[in-house]
């Protein structure tokens, strides 16, 4: 087994049968992080206890204990997720010294399943961004081309996974932050149905949209991760009571007779040539495999970006109000605290603690929620969001899964869009509606641009229909012209 590229199944099988110890595996990936990450900046901190944690798994195996479905698999975790005893900064100066005393449910479940946490992964500040250039920890580079962005906001997860500095990673997706970086780095990224994954212990950005999910190398590894992290949690009232299927066992690449929907309104051109070609080839492949292509209309997707930026900014302005420098997080330095008024205290603390993009969102969101504007912006966005969701529900009466591009182009250059927020926001044109409607969505690698950059295609399914989406993804993965292609850095 080539350890660097081993699947979860290969790793757990080898660890459980003692062909290799969890400690040796953890040590292998630790070395990769140490030697390669200086080029990428994907890790924000390393778990100093990783080898000890791995040893504990080996000890339990020796005692004949059941160590879980992902025994010995080394994972990196996005900075948004609380990890007991390890920094959880959300990529912000505001939380740069925050070490949570508890694990997010996702992290707790991964540990329970035998995963070894190798460290925390870089991201855009508070998950706001599409390029991983707004992080307090600095920009992350794309392992396929070090002059390009890895996408965002889960850019650290994407870069670390694409370079196989770990075997698996977790990202979060509020408007595309798992799928867009997955597409930019040639990995598989899944945002499950809203309510599948507990948000307990995940730093809140926009609570009605946020969802965590796997960013891994294969469709099967994604399914295996989801089986571990999904499911009801009494600590998050928005989690669904629905049982969690064993998706990995039921994956079938036989998609004969399945109905694949194409959104009419997405077919108006405007994609770069390589992205268009990748999309067209994926469609042809599905046809050849016996799927039926159906055109559906989701006309409200035209408004997805504006609705998203109103809803997400509004929720963010409310969620981020908690960072006041009083209880935890960054506090500005005041010479004589007792002489400082509340306004000055909050103003200086929040002014210094948050970066530019986060402040822009807080101002936008606060404006949308303020008296006199609430009905015109926040309420109206909510109404259009409902109409968009209804259109998707109708569309899924005509098809099983929707195929679309993930973005309009492959990874752009570092610095190219960072001073142009509106163009940056438009990057989310194909991803935000999935979050607004609460649907599951994923990116599967399917193409390479002329200049050798990976390009994914997006699959979206009806609520709780992840299996259908994973099956089509498996079919695409098998037929993918980029199967086995790897970035230069590794
Ligand atoms: N790029 C989007 C934004 O900036 C999505 C972010 C996300 O999904 N966390 O808000």
Short mmCIF file of C-alpha atoms and ligand atoms in Angstrom, two decimals:
data_model
loop_
_atom_site.label_atom_id
_atom_site.label_comp_id
_atom_site.label_asym_id
_atom_site.label_seq_id
_atom_site.Cartn_x
_atom_site.Cartn_y
_atom_site.Cartn_z
CA UNK A 1 0.00 0.00 0.00
CA UNK A 2 1.25 3.47 -0.92
CA UNK A 3 0.54 5.14 2.41
CA UNK A 4 0.43 8.68 1.04
CA UNK A 5 -2.46 7.89 -1.27
CA UNK A 6 -4.15 5.09 0.68
CA UNK A 7 -7.93 5.05 0.95
CA UNK A 8 -9.69 5.04 4.31
CA UNK A 9 -10.62 1.39 3.77
CA UNK A 10 -6.99 0.43 3.17
CA UNK A 11 -5.78 2.37 6.21
CA UNK A 12 -8.33 0.98 8.68
CA UNK A 13 -7.90 -2.54 7.36
CA UNK A 14 -4.11 -2.32 7.74
CA UNK A 15 -4.34 -0.79 11.22
CA UNK A 16 -6.93 -3.23 12.53
CA UNK A 17 -5.00 -6.23 11.22
CA UNK A 18 -1.79 -4.75 12.66
CA UNK A 19 0.00 -4.68 9.29
CA UNK A 20 0.98 -1.16 10.19
CA UNK A 21 0.40 0.81 13.36
CA UNK A 22 -1.72 3.95 13.60
CA UNK A 23 1.39 5.59 15.03
CA UNK A 24 3.47 4.80 11.93
CA UNK A 25 0.73 6.25 9.75
CA UNK A 26 0.44 9.40 11.85
CA UNK A 27 4.22 9.77 11.79
CA UNK A 28 4.29 9.40 7.98
CA UNK A 29 1.79 12.22 7.52
CA UNK A 30 3.41 14.36 10.20
CA UNK A 31 6.62 14.25 8.18
CA UNK A 32 4.74 15.23 5.04
CA UNK A 33 3.23 18.22 6.83
CA UNK A 34 6.62 19.24 8.18
CA UNK A 35 8.37 18.99 4.84
CA UNK A 36 5.71 20.23 2.41
CA UNK A 37 3.43 22.66 4.18
CA UNK A 38 5.90 25.53 4.15
CA UNK A 39 4.99 25.83 0.44
CA UNK A 40 1.24 25.83 1.04
CA UNK A 41 0.51 27.32 4.48
CA UNK A 42 -2.49 25.00 4.82
CA UNK A 43 -1.94 24.15 8.51
CA UNK A 44 -2.45 26.73 11.24
CA UNK A 45 -1.39 24.43 14.07
CA UNK A 46 -0.16 20.89 14.52
CA UNK A 47 -1.56 18.50 17.10
CA UNK A 48 1.46 17.85 19.31
CA UNK A 49 -0.27 14.79 20.74
CA UNK A 50 -1.02 13.18 17.37
CA UNK A 51 1.45 10.32 17.85
CA UNK A 52 0.22 9.69 21.39
CA UNK A 53 -3.39 9.71 20.16
CA UNK A 54 -2.42 7.20 17.48
CA UNK A 55 -0.62 5.04 20.06
CA UNK A 56 -3.79 4.95 22.13
CA UNK A 57 -5.66 3.51 19.14
CA UNK A 58 -2.95 0.88 18.66
CA UNK A 59 -3.19 -0.03 22.34
CA UNK A 60 -6.94 -0.49 22.08
CA UNK A 61 -6.51 -2.70 19.00
CA UNK A 62 -4.02 -4.82 20.92
CA UNK A 63 -6.64 -5.30 23.63
CA UNK A 64 -9.12 -6.45 21.01
CA UNK A 65 -11.39 -3.42 21.43
CA UNK A 66 -13.61 -2.09 18.66
CA UNK A 67 -11.81 1.07 17.58
CA UNK A 68 -14.31 2.42 15.09
CA UNK A 69 -14.93 2.74 11.38
CA UNK A 70 -12.06 5.12 10.62
CA UNK A 71 -9.41 3.67 12.91
CA UNK A 72 -6.03 5.28 12.35
CA UNK A 73 -7.10 7.63 9.55
CA UNK A 74 -5.24 10.96 9.91
CA UNK A 75 -7.47 14.01 9.46
CA UNK A 76 -7.01 17.76 9.39
CA UNK A 77 -9.83 19.95 10.70
CA UNK A 78 -10.82 23.42 9.51
CA UNK A 79 -10.27 26.20 12.04
CA UNK A 80 -14.07 26.73 12.27
CA UNK A 81 -14.52 23.55 14.33
CA UNK A 82 -13.84 23.52 18.05
CA UNK A 83 -11.18 21.01 19.03
CA UNK A 84 -10.51 20.50 22.70
CA UNK A 85 -7.11 21.83 23.67
CA UNK A 86 -6.22 23.06 20.18
CA UNK A 87 -6.57 26.56 18.75
CA UNK A 88 -9.82 27.31 16.99
CA UNK A 89 -9.29 30.74 15.50
CA UNK A 90 -11.81 30.84 12.62
CA UNK A 91 -8.86 32.39 10.78
CA UNK A 92 -9.31 35.60 12.76
CA UNK A 93 -7.22 37.74 15.04
CA UNK A 94 -10.42 37.98 17.11
CA UNK A 95 -10.03 34.33 18.16
CA UNK A 96 -6.28 34.00 17.72
CA UNK A 97 -5.82 32.89 21.33
CA UNK A 98 -9.00 30.80 21.65
CA UNK A 99 -8.48 27.23 22.80
CA UNK A 100 -11.89 25.60 23.30
CA UNK A 101 -12.48 23.37 26.31
CA UNK A 102 -14.64 20.99 24.25
CA UNK A 103 -14.91 19.28 20.86
CA UNK A 104 -17.47 20.10 18.19
CA UNK A 105 -19.80 17.13 17.71
CA UNK A 106 -18.19 16.47 14.31
CA UNK A 107 -14.74 16.28 15.92
CA UNK A 108 -15.99 14.16 18.83
CA UNK A 109 -17.59 11.70 16.41
CA UNK A 110 -14.45 11.49 14.28
CA UNK A 111 -12.36 10.77 17.38
CA UNK A 112 -14.91 8.19 18.47
CA UNK A 113 -14.49 6.51 15.08
CA UNK A 114 -10.72 6.23 15.60
CA UNK A 115 -9.57 9.22 13.53
CA UNK A 116 -6.25 10.79 14.49
CA UNK A 117 -6.45 14.60 14.40
CA UNK A 118 -3.19 15.90 12.89
CA UNK A 119 -3.88 19.61 13.19
CA UNK A 120 -6.02 22.57 12.27
CA UNK A 121 -6.44 23.96 8.79
CA UNK A 122 -6.33 27.47 7.43
CA UNK A 123 -9.41 29.21 6.07
CA UNK A 124 -10.80 32.62 5.17
CA UNK A 125 -11.61 34.71 8.24
CA UNK A 126 -14.90 33.46 9.74
CA UNK A 127 -15.31 31.46 6.51
CA UNK A 128 -16.01 34.62 4.52
CA UNK A 129 -14.28 34.42 1.19
CA UNK A 130 -13.68 32.33 -1.91
CA UNK A 131 -9.89 32.40 -2.10
CA UNK A 132 -8.41 31.88 1.38
CA UNK A 133 -6.79 35.29 1.20
CA UNK A 134 -8.62 36.88 4.16
CA UNK A 135 -7.09 34.65 6.86
CA UNK A 136 -5.25 36.07 9.84
CA UNK A 137 -2.81 33.18 9.28
CA UNK A 138 -1.95 34.32 5.76
CA UNK A 139 -2.89 33.11 2.29
CA UNK A 140 -2.97 29.44 1.32
CA UNK A 141 -1.50 28.32 -1.99
CA UNK A 142 -2.89 25.85 -4.48
CA UNK A 143 -0.65 22.75 -4.72
CA UNK A 144 -1.36 22.54 -8.49
CA UNK A 145 0.09 26.03 -9.05
CA UNK A 146 1.62 27.92 -6.16
CA UNK A 147 0.69 31.25 -7.74
CA UNK A 148 -2.99 30.43 -7.57
CA UNK A 149 -5.61 30.36 -4.81
CA UNK A 150 -6.86 27.02 -3.46
CA UNK A 151 -10.39 28.48 -3.28
CA UNK A 152 -12.21 29.31 -0.11
CA UNK A 153 -13.21 29.50 2.46
CA UNK A 154 -11.97 25.95 3.22
CA UNK A 155 -8.73 26.58 1.32
CA UNK A 156 -6.48 24.97 3.93
CA UNK A 157 -8.54 21.78 3.90
CA UNK A 158 -8.47 21.69 0.08
CA UNK A 159 -4.72 22.33 -0.23
CA UNK A 160 -3.76 19.86 2.52
CA UNK A 161 -5.97 17.17 1.01
CA UNK A 162 -4.87 17.72 -2.58
CA UNK A 163 -1.22 17.52 -1.46
CA UNK A 164 -2.08 14.49 0.74
CA UNK A 165 -0.62 15.99 3.88
CA UNK A 166 -3.41 14.05 5.58
CA UNK A 167 -5.75 11.29 4.42
CA UNK A 168 -8.93 13.30 5.02
CA UNK A 169 -10.14 16.75 5.96
CA UNK A 170 -13.27 18.48 7.17
CA UNK A 171 -14.51 21.76 5.76
CA UNK A 172 -17.61 23.89 6.22
CA UNK A 173 -19.91 25.20 3.53
CA UNK A 174 -22.20 28.20 3.91
CA UNK A 175 -22.32 29.26 0.28
CA UNK A 176 -19.87 26.94 -1.47
CA UNK A 177 -16.84 26.76 0.81
CA UNK A 178 -16.47 22.98 0.53
CA UNK A 179 -17.39 22.59 -3.15
CA UNK A 180 -15.54 25.52 -4.72
CA UNK A 181 -12.12 24.77 -3.14
CA UNK A 182 -12.67 21.06 -3.87
CA UNK A 183 -13.14 21.96 -7.53
CA UNK A 184 -10.06 24.22 -7.54
CA UNK A 185 -7.83 21.50 -6.08
CA UNK A 186 -9.14 18.32 -7.70
CA UNK A 187 -10.65 16.65 -4.65
CA UNK A 188 -14.12 15.42 -3.65
CA UNK A 189 -16.08 17.79 -1.40
CA UNK A 190 -19.57 17.15 -0.05
CA UNK A 191 -21.99 19.50 1.66
CA UNK A 192 -24.67 17.24 3.13
CA UNK A 193 -28.35 18.23 3.43
CA UNK A 194 -28.86 21.01 5.97
CA UNK A 195 -29.61 19.24 9.25
CA UNK A 196 -27.56 16.12 8.53
CA UNK A 197 -24.50 17.37 10.42
CA UNK A 198 -24.53 18.93 13.88
CA UNK A 199 -23.35 22.52 14.06
CA UNK A 200 -22.60 22.20 17.78
CA UNK A 201 -19.11 23.52 18.36
CA UNK A 202 -18.75 24.96 14.88
CA UNK A 203 -18.14 28.70 14.90
CA UNK A 204 -21.34 30.25 13.57
CA UNK A 205 -21.20 32.26 10.37
CA UNK A 206 -24.77 32.06 8.97
CA UNK A 207 -26.65 29.51 11.03
CA UNK A 208 -29.42 28.75 8.53
CA UNK A 209 -26.83 27.89 5.85
CA UNK A 210 -23.75 26.49 7.63
CA UNK A 211 -23.00 22.79 7.22
CA UNK A 212 -19.80 20.78 7.69
CA UNK A 213 -18.71 18.00 5.39
CA UNK A 214 -15.84 15.90 4.06
CA UNK A 215 -13.13 17.17 1.70
CA UNK A 216 -11.36 13.98 0.70
CA UNK A 217 -9.85 12.13 -2.24
CA UNK A 218 -12.62 9.74 -3.27
CA UNK A 219 -16.40 9.45 -3.29
CA UNK A 220 -16.20 6.39 -1.04
CA UNK A 221 -14.05 8.18 1.54
CA UNK A 222 -16.60 11.00 1.51
CA UNK A 223 -19.42 8.54 2.17
CA UNK A 224 -17.47 6.86 4.98
CA UNK A 225 -16.81 10.23 6.63
CA UNK A 226 -20.43 11.26 6.35
CA UNK A 227 -21.57 8.04 8.01
CA UNK A 228 -19.47 9.05 11.01
CA UNK A 229 -20.28 12.76 11.27
CA UNK A 230 -23.96 12.83 10.25
CA UNK A 231 -26.93 12.15 12.49
CA UNK A 232 -29.12 13.72 15.13
CA UNK A 233 -27.47 15.57 17.99
CA UNK A 234 -29.37 16.80 21.01
CA UNK A 235 -26.96 19.77 21.12
CA UNK A 236 -28.21 21.12 17.78
CA UNK A 237 -31.98 21.38 17.44
CA UNK A 238 -31.71 21.81 13.65
CA UNK A 239 -30.25 18.33 13.18
CA UNK A 240 -32.58 15.84 11.57
CA UNK A 241 -33.92 12.77 13.36
CA UNK A 242 -33.57 10.80 10.12
CA UNK A 243 -31.37 7.74 10.38
CA UNK A 244 -28.01 7.85 8.64
CA UNK A 245 -27.78 5.40 5.74
CA UNK A 246 -24.65 3.34 5.12
CA UNK A 247 -24.00 5.24 1.91
CA UNK A 248 -20.57 3.69 1.35
CA UNK A 249 -21.99 0.17 1.13
CA UNK A 250 -24.74 1.21 -1.25
CA UNK A 251 -22.66 3.22 -3.70
CA UNK A 252 -23.46 2.04 -7.18
CA UNK A 253 -21.94 3.52 -10.30
CA UNK A 254 -24.67 1.90 -12.36
CA UNK A 255 -26.75 4.94 -13.21
CA UNK A 256 -28.68 3.48 -16.15
CA UNK A 257 -32.11 5.07 -16.31
CA UNK A 258 -31.37 7.79 -13.78
CA UNK A 259 -32.64 11.22 -14.64
CA UNK A 260 -30.00 13.93 -14.62
CA UNK A 261 -31.35 17.47 -14.54
CA UNK A 262 -29.70 20.41 -16.27
CA UNK A 263 -30.78 23.86 -15.13
CA UNK A 264 -31.92 25.77 -18.19
CA UNK A 265 -30.99 29.14 -16.70
CA UNK A 266 -27.39 27.97 -16.18
CA UNK A 267 -26.93 27.23 -19.86
CA UNK A 268 -26.56 30.79 -21.03
CA UNK A 269 -22.82 30.65 -21.60
CA UNK A 270 -20.33 32.74 -19.68
CA UNK A 271 -18.12 29.82 -18.61
CA UNK A 272 -14.46 29.79 -19.51
CA UNK A 273 -13.69 27.33 -22.31
CA UNK A 274 -12.04 24.66 -20.12
CA UNK A 275 -14.88 24.72 -17.60
CA UNK A 276 -17.47 24.46 -20.36
CA UNK A 277 -15.58 21.54 -21.90
CA UNK A 278 -15.39 19.73 -18.55
CA UNK A 279 -19.09 20.21 -18.00
CA UNK A 280 -20.00 19.04 -21.53
CA UNK A 281 -17.79 15.96 -21.18
CA UNK A 282 -19.34 15.02 -17.86
CA UNK A 283 -22.79 15.28 -19.41
CA UNK A 284 -21.75 13.12 -22.37
CA UNK A 285 -20.28 10.56 -19.99
CA UNK A 286 -23.52 10.33 -18.02
CA UNK A 287 -25.49 9.92 -21.24
CA UNK A 288 -23.17 7.14 -22.39
CA UNK A 289 -23.66 5.39 -19.07
CA UNK A 290 -27.38 5.29 -19.75
CA UNK A 291 -28.66 8.30 -17.84
CA UNK A 292 -31.49 10.36 -19.24
CA UNK A 293 -30.87 14.11 -19.44
CA UNK A 294 -33.80 16.34 -18.50
CA UNK A 295 -33.93 20.12 -18.73
CA UNK A 296 -35.39 21.78 -15.64
CA UNK A 297 -36.09 25.40 -14.80
CA UNK A 298 -34.95 27.04 -11.56
CA UNK A 299 -35.31 30.63 -12.67
CA UNK A 300 -34.85 32.06 -9.17
CA UNK A 301 -31.19 30.97 -9.25
CA UNK A 302 -30.67 34.28 -11.01
CA UNK A 303 -31.11 35.87 -7.58
CA UNK A 304 -29.10 33.33 -5.58
CA UNK A 305 -26.02 35.51 -5.10
CA UNK A 306 -27.93 38.62 -3.91
CA UNK A 307 -30.22 36.55 -1.63
CA UNK A 308 -27.21 34.72 -0.23
CA UNK A 309 -25.23 37.87 0.50
CA UNK A 310 -28.25 39.46 2.23
CA UNK A 311 -29.12 36.39 4.33
CA UNK A 312 -25.53 35.38 5.13
CA UNK A 313 -24.41 38.90 6.03
CA UNK A 314 -27.50 39.48 8.19
CA UNK A 315 -27.00 36.26 10.14
CA UNK A 316 -23.27 36.94 10.40
CA UNK A 317 -23.80 40.43 11.81
CA UNK A 318 -25.96 38.89 14.51
CA UNK A 319 -23.68 35.87 15.18
CA UNK A 320 -20.53 37.96 15.34
CA UNK A 321 -22.02 40.39 17.86
CA UNK A 322 -20.79 38.01 20.57
CA UNK A 323 -17.14 38.97 19.95
CA UNK A 324 -17.06 41.91 22.31
CA UNK A 325 -13.67 41.40 23.95
CA UNK A 326 -15.30 40.89 27.34
CA UNK A 327 -15.67 37.17 27.87
CA UNK A 328 -13.19 35.70 25.42
CA UNK A 329 -11.36 36.51 22.25
CA UNK A 330 -9.23 39.49 21.36
CA UNK A 331 -9.38 42.65 23.47
CA UNK A 332 -7.68 45.88 22.39
CA UNK A 333 -5.00 47.19 24.67
CA UNK A 334 -6.30 49.99 26.90
CA UNK A 335 -3.95 51.90 29.19
CA UNK A 336 -6.57 52.66 31.79
CA UNK A 337 -9.51 50.30 31.33
CA UNK A 338 -11.69 51.86 34.03
CA UNK A 339 -11.67 55.17 32.14
CA UNK A 340 -12.80 53.62 28.84
CA UNK A 341 -16.43 53.94 27.73
CA UNK A 342 -18.41 51.05 26.20
CA UNK A 343 -18.38 52.49 22.70
CA UNK A 344 -14.64 53.03 22.69
CA UNK A 345 -14.08 49.58 24.21
CA UNK A 346 -16.16 47.74 21.59
CA UNK A 347 -15.08 50.02 18.75
CA UNK A 348 -11.36 49.58 19.27
CA UNK A 349 -11.60 45.86 20.11
CA UNK A 350 -13.80 44.97 17.14
CA UNK A 351 -12.02 47.42 14.87
CA UNK A 352 -8.69 45.74 15.53
CA UNK A 353 -9.92 42.15 15.93
CA UNK A 354 -11.84 41.78 12.66
CA UNK A 355 -10.38 42.01 9.17
CA UNK A 356 -11.70 44.08 6.29
CA UNK A 357 -14.00 41.50 4.67
CA UNK A 358 -15.61 40.56 7.98
CA UNK A 359 -16.27 44.20 8.77
CA UNK A 360 -17.81 44.70 5.33
CA UNK A 361 -20.23 41.82 6.02
CA UNK A 362 -21.09 43.04 9.52
CA UNK A 363 -21.92 46.49 8.14
CA UNK A 364 -23.95 45.08 5.27
CA UNK A 365 -25.83 42.70 7.58
CA UNK A 366 -26.50 45.29 10.24
CA UNK A 367 -27.88 47.61 7.58
CA UNK A 368 -30.19 44.88 6.20
CA UNK A 369 -31.54 44.13 9.67
CA UNK A 370 -32.01 47.71 10.79
CA UNK A 371 -35.44 49.18 11.32
CA UNK A 372 -36.88 50.57 8.11
CA UNK A 373 -34.77 48.29 5.90
CA UNK A 374 -35.57 44.90 7.42
CA UNK A 375 -38.70 44.34 5.31
CA UNK A 376 -37.13 45.58 2.10
CA UNK A 377 -33.96 43.48 2.40
CA UNK A 378 -33.89 40.67 4.96
CA UNK A 379 -37.59 39.76 4.72
CA UNK A 380 -37.66 40.06 0.96
CA UNK A 381 -34.56 37.86 0.68
CA UNK A 382 -36.29 35.26 2.87
CA UNK A 383 -39.35 35.29 0.61
CA UNK A 384 -37.33 34.87 -2.57
CA UNK A 385 -35.33 32.12 -0.84
CA UNK A 386 -38.61 30.25 -0.27
CA UNK A 387 -39.56 30.62 -3.93
CA UNK A 388 -36.13 29.33 -4.97
CA UNK A 389 -36.52 26.31 -2.68
CA UNK A 390 -39.99 25.58 -4.10
CA UNK A 391 -38.58 25.65 -7.63
CA UNK A 392 -35.93 23.12 -6.63
CA UNK A 393 -38.58 20.89 -5.08
CA UNK A 394 -40.48 20.99 -8.38
CA UNK A 395 -37.29 20.34 -10.35
CA UNK A 396 -36.57 17.23 -8.27
CA UNK A 397 -39.98 15.85 -9.27
CA UNK A 398 -38.56 15.66 -12.80
CA UNK A 399 -35.02 14.44 -12.12
CA UNK A 400 -32.94 12.53 -9.56
CA UNK A 401 -29.82 14.68 -9.49
CA UNK A 402 -28.87 18.04 -11.00
CA UNK A 403 -25.54 18.44 -12.80
CA UNK A 404 -23.96 21.89 -13.06
CA UNK A 405 -20.59 23.62 -13.08
CA UNK A 406 -19.10 24.47 -9.65
CA UNK A 407 -17.58 27.78 -10.73
CA UNK A 408 -17.17 29.72 -13.94
CA UNK A 409 -13.41 29.08 -14.18
CA UNK A 410 -10.57 27.11 -12.60
CA UNK A 411 -8.49 28.57 -9.73
CA UNK A 412 -7.62 32.23 -10.25
CA UNK A 413 -4.34 33.92 -9.36
CA UNK A 414 -3.50 35.05 -5.84
CA UNK A 415 -4.33 38.75 -5.55
CA UNK A 416 -6.46 38.73 -8.71
CA UNK A 417 -9.87 39.34 -7.07
CA UNK A 418 -9.15 40.27 -3.49
CA UNK A 419 -9.70 43.99 -4.09
CA UNK A 420 -12.83 43.41 -6.12
CA UNK A 421 -15.39 42.00 -3.66
CA UNK A 422 -18.30 41.93 -6.11
CA UNK A 423 -16.44 39.79 -8.65
CA UNK A 424 -15.28 37.60 -5.78
CA UNK A 425 -18.92 37.18 -4.66
CA UNK A 426 -19.92 36.21 -8.20
CA UNK A 427 -17.64 33.20 -7.83
CA UNK A 428 -20.44 31.72 -5.75
CA UNK A 429 -22.99 31.89 -8.54
CA UNK A 430 -23.46 28.10 -8.87
CA UNK A 431 -22.98 27.11 -5.24
CA UNK A 432 -25.09 29.40 -3.04
CA UNK A 433 -28.55 28.22 -4.13
CA UNK A 434 -27.81 24.74 -2.76
CA UNK A 435 -27.30 26.23 0.71
CA UNK A 436 -30.29 28.55 0.44
CA UNK A 437 -32.52 25.56 -0.38
CA UNK A 438 -30.83 23.30 2.23
CA UNK A 439 -29.98 20.69 -0.42
CA UNK A 440 -27.00 18.34 -0.49
CA UNK A 441 -24.35 19.21 -3.06
CA UNK A 442 -20.88 18.06 -4.01
CA UNK A 443 -17.97 18.63 -6.34
CA UNK A 444 -16.27 15.76 -8.20
CA UNK A 445 -13.05 16.29 -10.17
CA UNK A 446 -13.65 15.78 -13.87
CA UNK A 447 -11.32 17.94 -15.94
CA UNK A 448 -7.98 19.68 -16.31
CA UNK A 449 -7.58 23.07 -17.91
CA UNK A 450 -5.13 23.68 -20.75
CA UNK A 451 -2.69 24.95 -18.16
CA UNK A 452 -3.13 21.86 -15.99
CA UNK A 453 -5.54 23.09 -13.31
CA UNK A 454 -8.23 20.78 -11.95
CA UNK A 455 -11.92 21.45 -12.62
CA UNK A 456 -14.84 19.82 -10.82
CA UNK A 457 -18.48 19.38 -11.69
CA UNK A 458 -21.29 19.85 -9.20
CA UNK A 459 -24.05 17.42 -8.32
CA UNK A 460 -27.08 18.46 -6.28
CA UNK A 461 -29.85 16.18 -5.03
CA UNK A 462 -33.17 16.52 -3.23
CA UNK A 463 -33.21 16.81 0.57
CA UNK A 464 -31.71 13.70 2.23
CA UNK A 465 -31.06 12.09 -1.18
CA UNK A 466 -27.29 11.97 -0.76
CA UNK A 467 -27.19 8.39 -2.03
CA UNK A 468 -28.36 9.34 -5.52
CA UNK A 469 -25.79 12.12 -5.66
CA UNK A 470 -22.98 9.83 -4.46
CA UNK A 471 -23.93 7.19 -7.04
CA UNK A 472 -23.71 9.63 -9.93
CA UNK A 473 -20.47 10.96 -8.43
CA UNK A 474 -19.06 7.42 -8.34
CA UNK A 475 -19.96 6.96 -12.01
CA UNK A 476 -18.22 10.21 -12.91
CA UNK A 477 -15.23 9.33 -10.74
CA UNK A 478 -14.77 5.99 -12.52
CA UNK A 479 -14.91 7.63 -15.92
CA UNK A 480 -13.00 10.76 -14.98
CA UNK A 481 -10.26 11.73 -17.44
CA UNK A 482 -8.28 13.14 -14.49
CA UNK A 483 -8.39 10.04 -12.32
CA UNK A 484 -5.01 9.55 -10.70
CA UNK A 485 -3.67 12.97 -11.77
CA UNK A 486 -1.79 14.70 -8.98
CA UNK A 487 -0.61 18.22 -8.19
CA UNK A 488 3.04 19.20 -8.67
CA UNK A 489 3.75 19.79 -4.99
CA UNK A 490 3.46 16.11 -4.15
N1 LIG B 1 -17.64 32.41 -0.70
C1 LIG B 1 -18.82 32.51 0.10
C2 LIG B 1 -18.69 33.68 1.05
O1 LIG B 1 -17.74 34.35 0.97
C3 LIG B 1 -19.09 31.22 0.80
C4 LIG B 1 -18.38 31.06 2.06
C5 LIG B 1 -18.71 29.77 2.77
O2 LIG B 1 -19.33 28.87 2.22
N2 LIG B 1 -18.32 29.73 4.04
O3 LIG B 1 -19.53 33.92 1.85
#
